Amino acid sequence: MEIETSATREALFVPMHIDVQAQMTGDVVNVSSNTLPQNRRVTTRIVKTGATHSSVVSAAKATWPQKVLQNWEGVVVGVSENSFQAHMLSTLGPTGPVEYFDVDLDNVADGDIGLVREGAKFYLTVLSIIPPGESAQKTTRVVFRRLPRMRQEAVVEAEREATELWELLRPGYATQQASGSGGGQV
Amino acid sequence: MREGLAIEDVSIVLLGSFNPPIFHPSWFARHELMSAEEADGATNVLIAPEVAQFSAAYITFDIQPSRFFVRTTALYRDVVKDLVLATLGEKLPHTPVWSVGLNKSYEFKCRDELARARLGARLAPPGEWGEWGRSIEQSIFAGGEHGGVTRVTMQQRPRPDGRPGHVQADVHANMSDRTGTGVFLDVNNHFEVGPAGAVAGNDAALHVVDECWSSSLEAADQILKGVMEVAERGD
């Protein structure tokens, strides 16, 4: 397998971590020992020449020029037949108030529909894209987060914080609940 | 996002021991770490014994035997954190990881080419390099072709949070930018979890990812703010 790299920056500006890709020849990969981000400006072109192992190579997908017009982070607070409702916070510009959105489910990718439920977190982006030979078009992108399970120590920490909050609001209540002697309404 | 910012990326780099060929897009889909549609739509796919590279679900993957790298746009910043925690914490908990990098990269534009040259000269004054540096400094302000500071790296050690590791900021010119105004800033929050090759599992590393992700990105934003203030400062 032969791998060619082409950097869009001039050699003078090749960062120290470029060796990860630039030194890939045959099956030998030299990896640097730092945790720096890789050079986002480097593109790798793969030419398969009699590789002895299975390589899967696909062509780069054409990307159209695009401009982000707005971006929000949201939490789903309700789901109905054709839409879902969410509390949204803009992530561009100064922090604004929490906004309430009703988002059409048509905006959600088929593979993400199962993620749409109360409490789900997602991003909503309004973009302007310019397909070749056409004028700018507005489009919406919804990206749902696939939240990992909470780590055990995070669960313990959350319970501790909740207990502290209960003690602040109703001194003795949480202790009574834990000992089984409590009850009643809040 | 500040005015003048063109690109913001976030990435996570893990140093450890990985088996690249398993990290095929279909593996991520099978484990519900991305949807089947996203896996099917993966681009620039290269899966080989020593490397797994592709882009899918707004994430760029580059996994090598001792390095796990994922990057996405800052718009979807927590997507890579979720992916790392679920992939390694839930699916591959015994995979050892001994270093963590929580990174944010920016590109911004200076007012003009001279403003970019001035930024470099402020961050690393050429005059401090003796006669050679002073001649470079004069050429910057004489107009026409000139040299100057091309890259400055600053490292903070120990880390302000007391964890083993360092914070590193790298400011460098975007020489492919024909306007001569583009500047890159790469901020690396590096955490040492344990001695290379002698760490069992990834629990400690993922704890760092979980606990330090947001604060690392916020710290990077503060570094950006400082650098941009220097860039925007007048003559």
GROMACS .gro file of C-alpha atoms in nm:
model
  421
    1MET     CA    1   0.000   0.000   0.000
    2GLU     CA    2   0.131   0.339  -0.090
    3ILE     CA    3   0.008   0.651   0.079
    4GLU     CA    4   0.072   0.994  -0.056
    5THR     CA    5   0.010   1.302   0.147
    6SER     CA    6  -0.037   1.654   0.029
    7ALA     CA    7  -0.030   1.945   0.265
    8THR     CA    8  -0.201   2.266   0.180
    9ARG     CA    9   0.043   2.455   0.396
   10GLU     CA   10   0.394   2.524   0.282
   11ALA     CA   11   0.667   2.303   0.416
   12LEU     CA   12   0.785   2.573   0.652
   13PHE     CA   13   0.461   2.542   0.839
   14VAL     CA   14   0.434   2.169   0.856
   15PRO     CA   15   0.355   2.104   1.221
   16MET     CA   16   0.551   1.862   1.428
   17HIS     CA   17   0.271   1.609   1.437
   18ILE     CA   18   0.246   1.574   1.059
   19ASP     CA   19   0.486   1.280   1.081
   20VAL     CA   20   0.193   1.062   1.180
   21GLN     CA   21   0.068   1.072   0.824
   22ALA     CA   22   0.374   1.179   0.631
   23GLN     CA   23   0.576   0.884   0.749
   24MET     CA   24   0.318   0.623   0.667
   25THR     CA   25   0.480   0.399   0.413
   26GLY     CA   26   0.393   0.038   0.354
   27ASP     CA   27   0.260  -0.112   0.671
   28VAL     CA   28   0.483   0.089   0.899
   29VAL     CA   29   0.329   0.376   1.086
   30ASN     CA   30   0.538   0.604   1.297
   31VAL     CA   31   0.326   0.765   1.562
   32SER     CA   32   0.426   1.066   1.761
   33SER     CA   33   0.388   1.052   2.138
   34ASN     CA   34   0.201   1.377   2.186
   35THR     CA   35  -0.170   1.441   2.205
   36LEU     CA   36  -0.172   1.740   1.974
   37PRO     CA   37  -0.459   1.771   1.729
   38GLN     CA   38  -0.375   1.650   1.382
   39ASN     CA   39  -0.328   1.897   1.106
   40ARG     CA   40  -0.675   1.966   0.978
   41ARG     CA   41  -0.532   2.107   0.656
   42VAL     CA   42  -0.365   1.787   0.548
   43THR     CA   43  -0.542   1.562   0.305
   44THR     CA   44  -0.439   1.204   0.246
   45ARG     CA   45  -0.469   1.038  -0.091
   46ILE     CA   46  -0.454   0.664  -0.081
   47VAL     CA   47  -0.332   0.466  -0.377
   48LYS     CA   48  -0.375   0.093  -0.341
   49THR     CA   49  -0.091  -0.086  -0.512
   50GLY     CA   50  -0.089  -0.457  -0.450
   51ALA     CA   51  -0.166  -0.441  -0.083
   52THR     CA   52  -0.147  -0.780   0.083
   53HIS     CA   53  -0.422  -0.698   0.325
   54SER     CA   54  -0.774  -0.575   0.286
   55SER     CA   55  -0.797  -0.204   0.234
   56VAL     CA   56  -1.115  -0.016   0.181
   57VAL     CA   57  -1.080   0.306  -0.009
   58SER     CA   58  -1.359   0.543  -0.091
   59ALA     CA   59  -1.359   0.866  -0.283
   60ALA     CA   60  -1.396   1.196  -0.106
   61LYS     CA   61  -1.751   1.323  -0.105
   62ALA     CA   62  -1.798   1.656  -0.273
   63THR     CA   63  -1.862   1.928  -0.020
   64TRP     CA   64  -2.035   2.250  -0.114
   65PRO     CA   65  -1.942   2.587   0.029
   66GLN     CA   66  -2.146   2.651   0.338
   67LYS     CA   67  -2.190   2.916   0.600
   68VAL     CA   68  -2.329   2.861   0.947
   69LEU     CA   69  -2.603   3.115   1.013
   70GLN     CA   70  -2.710   2.996   1.358
   71ASN     CA   71  -2.651   2.709   1.596
   72TRP     CA   72  -2.836   2.601   1.907
   73GLU     CA   73  -2.798   2.334   2.172
   74GLY     CA   74  -3.128   2.190   2.281
   75VAL     CA   75  -3.300   1.950   2.518
   76VAL     CA   76  -3.618   1.768   2.413
   77VAL     CA   77  -3.903   1.845   2.652
   78GLY     CA   78  -4.189   1.682   2.463
   79VAL     CA   79  -4.259   1.461   2.162
   80SER     CA   80  -4.578   1.462   1.954
   81GLU     CA   81  -4.676   1.280   1.637
   82ASN     CA   82  -4.500   1.499   1.381
   83SER     CA   83  -4.273   1.718   1.587
   84PHE     CA   84  -4.085   1.752   1.910
   85GLN     CA   85  -4.057   2.041   2.150
   86ALA     CA   86  -3.731   2.162   2.296
   87HIS     CA   87  -3.563   2.423   2.508
   88MET     CA   88  -3.284   2.577   2.304
   89LEU     CA   89  -2.982   2.793   2.375
   90SER     CA   90  -2.792   2.970   2.101
   91THR     CA   91  -2.422   2.887   2.090
   92LEU     CA   92  -2.325   3.166   1.853
   93GLY     CA   93  -2.282   3.520   1.971
   94PRO     CA   94  -2.363   3.639   2.321
   95THR     CA   95  -2.553   3.402   2.547
   96GLY     CA   96  -2.924   3.470   2.507
   97PRO     CA   97  -3.235   3.350   2.687
   98VAL     CA   98  -3.359   2.991   2.665
   99GLU     CA   99  -3.591   2.964   2.365
  100TYR     CA  100  -3.877   2.723   2.304
  101PHE     CA  101  -3.881   2.546   1.967
  102ASP     CA  102  -4.122   2.312   1.799
  103VAL     CA  103  -3.914   2.110   1.553
  104ASP     CA  104  -4.061   1.908   1.270
  105LEU     CA  105  -3.955   1.542   1.285
  106ASP     CA  106  -3.887   1.567   0.910
  107ASN     CA  107  -3.567   1.745   1.008
  108VAL     CA  108  -3.437   1.439   1.193
  109ALA     CA  109  -3.240   1.174   1.007
  110ASP     CA  110  -3.412   0.834   0.994
  111GLY     CA  111  -3.131   0.678   1.197
  112ASP     CA  112  -3.175   0.932   1.475
  113ILE     CA  113  -3.554   0.908   1.513
  114GLY     CA  114  -3.511   0.656   1.795
  115LEU     CA  115  -3.307   0.913   1.987
  116VAL     CA  116  -3.591   1.165   1.998
  117ARG     CA  117  -3.730   1.137   2.348
  118GLU     CA  118  -3.767   1.360   2.650
  119GLY     CA  119  -3.432   1.460   2.791
  120ALA     CA  120  -3.243   1.393   2.465
  121LYS     CA  121  -2.980   1.652   2.380
  122PHE     CA  122  -2.917   1.774   2.028
  123TYR     CA  123  -2.776   2.050   1.812
  124LEU     CA  124  -2.973   2.244   1.552
  125THR     CA  125  -2.785   2.435   1.285
  126VAL     CA  126  -2.915   2.666   1.016
  127LEU     CA  127  -2.676   2.672   0.723
  128SER     CA  128  -2.653   2.848   0.394
  129ILE     CA  129  -2.513   2.617   0.128
  130ILE     CA  130  -2.419   2.699  -0.227
  131PRO     CA  131  -2.450   2.403  -0.467
  132PRO     CA  132  -2.238   2.442  -0.782
  133GLY     CA  133  -2.403   2.673  -1.031
  134GLU     CA  134  -2.689   2.756  -0.799
  135SER     CA  135  -2.774   3.033  -0.559
  136ALA     CA  136  -2.744   2.999  -0.182
  137GLN     CA  137  -2.999   2.776  -0.012
  138LYS     CA  138  -3.091   2.765   0.355
  139THR     CA  139  -3.095   2.427   0.518
  140THR     CA  140  -3.142   2.291   0.869
  141ARG     CA  141  -2.934   2.018   1.028
  142VAL     CA  142  -3.030   1.836   1.346
  143VAL     CA  143  -2.761   1.633   1.520
  144PHE     CA  144  -2.865   1.422   1.819
  145ARG     CA  145  -2.612   1.331   2.083
  146ARG     CA  146  -2.569   0.962   2.159
  147LEU     CA  147  -2.517   0.998   2.529
  148PRO     CA  148  -2.301   0.739   2.702
  149ARG     CA  149  -2.426   0.568   3.015
  150MET     CA  150  -2.343   0.763   3.327
  151ARG     CA  151  -2.032   0.638   3.497
  152GLN     CA  152  -2.094   0.485   3.840
  153GLU     CA  153  -1.898   0.754   4.022
  154ALA     CA  154  -2.093   1.021   3.835
  155VAL     CA  155  -2.417   0.861   3.957
  156VAL     CA  156  -2.285   0.860   4.314
  157GLU     CA  157  -2.179   1.223   4.281
  158ALA     CA  158  -2.520   1.324   4.141
  159GLU     CA  159  -2.696   1.147   4.429
  160ARG     CA  160  -2.472   1.323   4.680
  161GLU     CA  161  -2.548   1.663   4.524
  162ALA     CA  162  -2.921   1.585   4.519
  163THR     CA  163  -2.909   1.490   4.885
  164GLU     CA  164  -2.729   1.813   4.971
  165LEU     CA  165  -2.992   2.009   4.780
  166TRP     CA  166  -3.273   1.830   4.963
  167GLU     CA  167  -3.107   1.905   5.296
  168LEU     CA  168  -3.090   2.270   5.196
  169LEU     CA  169  -3.456   2.282   5.097
  170ARG     CA  170  -3.593   2.058   5.375
  171PRO     CA  171  -3.345   1.992   5.652
  172GLY     CA  172  -3.368   1.634   5.771
  173TYR     CA  173  -3.596   1.515   5.491
  174ALA     CA  174  -3.335   1.323   5.293
  175THR     CA  175  -3.201   1.160   5.608
  176GLN     CA  176  -3.553   1.049   5.703
  177GLN     CA  177  -3.610   0.907   5.355
  178ALA     CA  178  -3.282   0.718   5.367
  179SER     CA  179  -3.368   0.565   5.705
  180GLY     CA  180  -3.717   0.474   5.584
  181SER     CA  181  -3.892   0.681   5.851
  182GLY     CA  182  -3.989   0.962   5.618
  183GLY     CA  183  -4.287   1.012   5.395
  184GLY     CA  184  -4.541   1.273   5.322
  185GLN     CA  185  -4.542   1.529   5.053
  186VAL     CA  186  -4.293   1.792   4.954
  187MET     CA  187  -1.801   3.227   1.808
  188ARG     CA  188  -1.611   3.555   1.781
  189GLU     CA  189  -1.621   3.784   1.483
  190GLY     CA  190  -1.338   3.697   1.247
  191LEU     CA  191  -1.327   3.330   1.342
  192ALA     CA  192  -1.341   3.112   1.034
  193ILE     CA  193  -1.298   2.763   1.176
  194GLU     CA  194  -1.328   2.604   1.516
  195ASP     CA  195  -1.260   2.236   1.561
  196VAL     CA  196  -1.248   2.021   1.871
  197SER     CA  197  -1.067   1.692   1.898
  198ILE     CA  198  -0.974   1.420   2.143
  199VAL     CA  199  -0.650   1.229   2.119
  200LEU     CA  200  -0.592   0.918   2.330
  201LEU     CA  201  -0.255   0.747   2.349
  202GLY     CA  202  -0.281   0.381   2.436
  203SER     CA  203  -0.304   0.043   2.271
  204PHE     CA  204  -0.566   0.006   2.000
  205ASN     CA  205  -0.662  -0.242   1.732
  206PRO     CA  206  -0.737  -0.024   1.426
  207PRO     CA  207  -0.908  -0.279   1.198
  208ILE     CA  208  -1.204  -0.320   1.431
  209PHE     CA  209  -1.290   0.048   1.400
  210HIS     CA  210  -1.488   0.016   1.080
  211PRO     CA  211  -1.792   0.243   1.037
  212SER     CA  212  -2.015  -0.065   1.048
  213TRP     CA  213  -1.869  -0.158   1.390
  214PHE     CA  214  -1.976   0.182   1.526
  215ALA     CA  215  -2.322   0.134   1.373
  216ARG     CA  216  -2.355  -0.220   1.512
  217HIS     CA  217  -2.286  -0.085   1.860
  218GLU     CA  218  -2.526   0.209   1.806
  219LEU     CA  219  -2.246   0.460   1.836
  220MET     CA  220  -2.366   0.606   1.507
  221SER     CA  221  -2.665   0.533   1.287
  222ALA     CA  222  -2.653   0.284   1.000
  223GLU     CA  223  -2.713   0.573   0.760
  224GLU     CA  224  -2.415   0.761   0.897
  225ALA     CA  225  -2.196   0.452   0.871
  226ASP     CA  226  -2.313   0.384   0.516
  227GLY     CA  227  -2.236   0.743   0.424
  228ALA     CA  228  -1.882   0.735   0.561
  229THR     CA  229  -1.627   0.895   0.332
  230ASN     CA  230  -1.250   0.871   0.284
  231VAL     CA  231  -1.260   0.524   0.434
  232LEU     CA  232  -0.933   0.340   0.486
  233ILE     CA  233  -0.932   0.032   0.705
  234ALA     CA  234  -0.605  -0.161   0.729
  235PRO     CA  235  -0.412  -0.349   0.999
  236GLU     CA  236  -0.224  -0.037   1.106
  237VAL     CA  237  -0.482   0.234   1.052
  238ALA     CA  238  -0.853   0.311   1.043
  239GLN     CA  239  -0.945   0.644   0.887
  240PHE     CA  240  -1.282   0.779   0.778
  241SER     CA  241  -1.530   1.058   0.825
  242ALA     CA  242  -1.884   0.990   0.941
  243ALA     CA  243  -2.149   1.145   1.162
  244TYR     CA  244  -1.970   1.482   1.142
  245ILE     CA  245  -1.664   1.319   1.297
  246THR     CA  246  -1.323   1.246   1.146
  247PHE     CA  247  -1.166   0.926   1.278
  248ASP     CA  248  -0.798   0.834   1.266
  249ILE     CA  249  -0.707   0.532   1.474
  250GLN     CA  250  -0.360   0.383   1.480
  251PRO     CA  251  -0.207   0.118   1.708
  252SER     CA  252  -0.105   0.368   1.972
  253ARG     CA  253  -0.326   0.665   1.893
  254PHE     CA  254  -0.702   0.722   1.883
  255PHE     CA  255  -0.801   1.053   1.725
  256VAL     CA  256  -1.149   1.197   1.668
  257ARG     CA  257  -1.233   1.548   1.556
  258THR     CA  258  -1.547   1.745   1.482
  259THR     CA  259  -1.658   2.101   1.438
  260ALA     CA  260  -1.695   2.301   1.758
  261LEU     CA  261  -2.064   2.340   1.672
  262TYR     CA  262  -2.113   1.979   1.782
  263ARG     CA  263  -1.842   1.980   2.045
  264ASP     CA  264  -1.985   1.722   2.284
  265VAL     CA  265  -2.043   1.465   2.011
  266VAL     CA  266  -1.678   1.352   2.022
  267LYS     CA  267  -1.681   1.333   2.401
  268ASP     CA  268  -1.994   1.116   2.392
  269LEU     CA  269  -1.837   0.895   2.128
  270VAL     CA  270  -1.510   0.844   2.318
  271LEU     CA  271  -1.688   0.768   2.647
  272ALA     CA  272  -1.928   0.523   2.487
  273THR     CA  273  -1.677   0.357   2.254
  274LEU     CA  274  -1.404   0.294   2.507
  275GLY     CA  275  -1.594   0.309   2.835
  276GLU     CA  276  -1.883   0.084   2.736
  277LYS     CA  277  -1.759  -0.125   2.444
  278LEU     CA  278  -1.384  -0.151   2.504
  279PRO     CA  279  -1.328  -0.093   2.877
  280HIS     CA  280  -1.008  -0.299   2.888
  281THR     CA  281  -0.831  -0.101   2.617
  282PRO     CA  282  -0.543   0.074   2.794
  283VAL     CA  283  -0.508   0.451   2.760
  284TRP     CA  284  -0.221   0.639   2.923
  285SER     CA  285  -0.246   0.995   2.785
  286VAL     CA  286  -0.534   1.220   2.690
  287GLY     CA  287  -0.539   1.530   2.471
  288LEU     CA  288  -0.844   1.756   2.480
  289ASN     CA  289  -0.792   2.000   2.197
  290LYS     CA  290  -0.948   2.299   2.034
  291SER     CA  291  -0.826   2.457   1.710
  292TYR     CA  292  -0.916   2.790   1.562
  293GLU     CA  293  -0.851   2.988   1.249
  294PHE     CA  294  -0.899   3.361   1.251
  295LYS     CA  295  -0.822   3.649   1.019
  296CYS     CA  296  -0.618   3.954   1.107
  297ARG     CA  297  -0.717   4.293   0.971
  298ASP     CA  298  -0.444   4.280   0.708
  299GLU     CA  299  -0.111   4.118   0.635
  300LEU     CA  300   0.080   4.375   0.839
  301ALA     CA  301  -0.146   4.313   1.139
  302ARG     CA  302  -0.060   3.942   1.120
  303ALA     CA  303   0.312   4.021   1.100
  304ARG     CA  304   0.272   4.254   1.396
  305LEU     CA  305   0.096   3.980   1.594
  306GLY     CA  306   0.394   3.750   1.543
  307ALA     CA  307   0.637   4.026   1.636
  308ARG     CA  308   0.447   4.092   1.957
  309LEU     CA  309   0.431   3.729   2.060
  310ALA     CA  310   0.800   3.674   1.987
  311PRO     CA  311   0.985   4.005   1.930
  312PRO     CA  312   1.241   3.954   1.650
  313GLY     CA  313   1.453   4.231   1.802
  314GLU     CA  314   1.541   3.991   2.086
  315TRP     CA  315   1.724   3.771   1.833
  316GLY     CA  316   2.014   4.013   1.793
  317GLU     CA  317   2.125   4.179   1.471
  318TRP     CA  318   1.964   3.912   1.251
  319GLY     CA  319   1.630   3.949   1.422
  320ARG     CA  320   1.648   4.330   1.407
  321SER     CA  321   1.702   4.319   1.030
  322ILE     CA  322   1.397   4.095   0.998
  323GLU     CA  323   1.195   4.331   1.213
  324GLN     CA  324   1.292   4.625   0.992
  325SER     CA  325   1.192   4.435   0.679
  326ILE     CA  326   0.845   4.373   0.823
  327PHE     CA  327   0.770   4.741   0.846
  328ALA     CA  328   0.958   4.845   0.530
  329GLY     CA  329   0.689   4.702   0.303
  330GLY     CA  330   0.742   4.447   0.029
  331GLU     CA  331   0.852   4.090   0.081
  332HIS     CA  332   0.951   4.011   0.436
  333GLY     CA  333   1.000   3.735   0.687
  334GLY     CA  334   0.899   3.732   1.049
  335VAL     CA  335   0.764   3.505   1.317
  336THR     CA  336   0.597   3.202   1.164
  337ARG     CA  337   0.517   2.989   1.468
  338VAL     CA  338   0.510   3.042   1.843
  339THR     CA  339   0.449   2.768   2.096
  340MET     CA  340   0.380   2.835   2.462
  341GLN     CA  341   0.351   2.562   2.724
  342GLN     CA  342   0.210   2.581   3.077
  343ARG     CA  343   0.340   2.328   3.323
  344PRO     CA  344   0.226   2.227   3.579
  345ARG     CA  345  -0.133   2.242   3.472
  346PRO     CA  346  -0.343   2.500   3.662
  347ASP     CA  347  -0.577   2.224   3.782
  348GLY     CA  348  -0.286   2.033   3.931
  349ARG     CA  349  -0.337   1.725   3.713
  350PRO     CA  350  -0.026   1.573   3.554
  351GLY     CA  351   0.029   1.712   3.206
  352HIS     CA  352   0.048   2.051   3.044
  353VAL     CA  353  -0.141   2.311   2.844
  354GLN     CA  354   0.014   2.407   2.514
  355ALA     CA  355  -0.085   2.678   2.268
  356ASP     CA  356   0.057   2.696   1.920
  357VAL     CA  357   0.002   3.008   1.710
  358HIS     CA  358   0.105   2.979   1.347
  359ALA     CA  359   0.041   3.152   1.019
  360ASN     CA  360  -0.185   3.000   0.756
  361MET     CA  361   0.049   3.029   0.460
  362SER     CA  362  -0.203   2.884   0.218
  363ASP     CA  363  -0.423   3.187   0.285
  364ARG     CA  364  -0.352   3.414  -0.011
  365THR     CA  365  -0.473   3.721   0.176
  366GLY     CA  366  -0.184   3.676   0.418
  367THR     CA  367  -0.411   3.733   0.714
  368GLY     CA  368  -0.499   3.382   0.835
  369VAL     CA  369  -0.375   3.259   1.172
  370PHE     CA  370  -0.416   2.919   1.332
  371LEU     CA  371  -0.430   2.862   1.705
  372ASP     CA  372  -0.411   2.505   1.833
  373VAL     CA  373  -0.463   2.455   2.205
  374ASN     CA  374  -0.366   2.118   2.350
  375ASN     CA  375  -0.479   2.024   2.701
  376HIS     CA  376  -0.253   1.727   2.765
  377PHE     CA  377  -0.312   1.489   3.057
  378GLU     CA  378  -0.078   1.214   3.169
  379VAL     CA  379  -0.282   0.929   3.313
  380GLY     CA  380   0.000   0.684   3.378
  381PRO     CA  381   0.324   0.546   3.241
  382ALA     CA  382   0.305   0.448   2.875
  383GLY     CA  383   0.237   0.078   2.836
  384ALA     CA  384   0.177   0.025   3.207
  385VAL     CA  385  -0.183   0.132   3.247
  386ALA     CA  386  -0.464  -0.118   3.287
  387GLY     CA  387  -0.789  -0.022   3.120
  388ASN     CA  388  -0.915   0.325   3.045
  389ASP     CA  389  -1.124   0.419   3.345
  390ALA     CA  390  -0.883   0.686   3.469
  391ALA     CA  391  -0.840   0.831   3.119
  392LEU     CA  392  -1.213   0.850   3.056
  393HIS     CA  393  -1.260   1.010   3.393
  394VAL     CA  394  -1.030   1.288   3.269
  395VAL     CA  395  -1.227   1.318   2.944
  396ASP     CA  396  -1.555   1.337   3.131
  397GLU     CA  397  -1.439   1.576   3.400
  398CYS     CA  398  -1.209   1.805   3.203
  399TRP     CA  399  -1.367   1.834   2.858
  400SER     CA  400  -1.572   2.149   2.914
  401SER     CA  401  -1.313   2.325   3.127
  402SER     CA  402  -1.041   2.248   2.873
  403LEU     CA  403  -1.243   2.400   2.590
  404GLU     CA  404  -1.325   2.704   2.801
  405ALA     CA  405  -0.958   2.746   2.888
  406ALA     CA  406  -0.877   2.728   2.517
  407ASP     CA  407  -1.132   3.002   2.449
  408GLN     CA  408  -0.957   3.220   2.707
  409ILE     CA  409  -0.623   3.167   2.533
  410LEU     CA  410  -0.786   3.259   2.202
  411LYS     CA  411  -0.928   3.573   2.360
  412GLY     CA  412  -0.584   3.678   2.474
  413VAL     CA  413  -0.422   3.615   2.137
  414MET     CA  414  -0.698   3.793   1.948
  415GLU     CA  415  -0.668   4.092   2.175
  416VAL     CA  416  -0.303   4.116   2.078
  417ALA     CA  417  -0.398   4.074   1.711
  418GLU     CA  418  -0.662   4.347   1.732
  419ARG     CA  419  -0.447   4.589   1.925
  420GLY     CA  420  -0.370   4.899   1.718
  421ASP     CA  421  -0.027   5.029   1.619
   0.00000   0.00000   0.00000
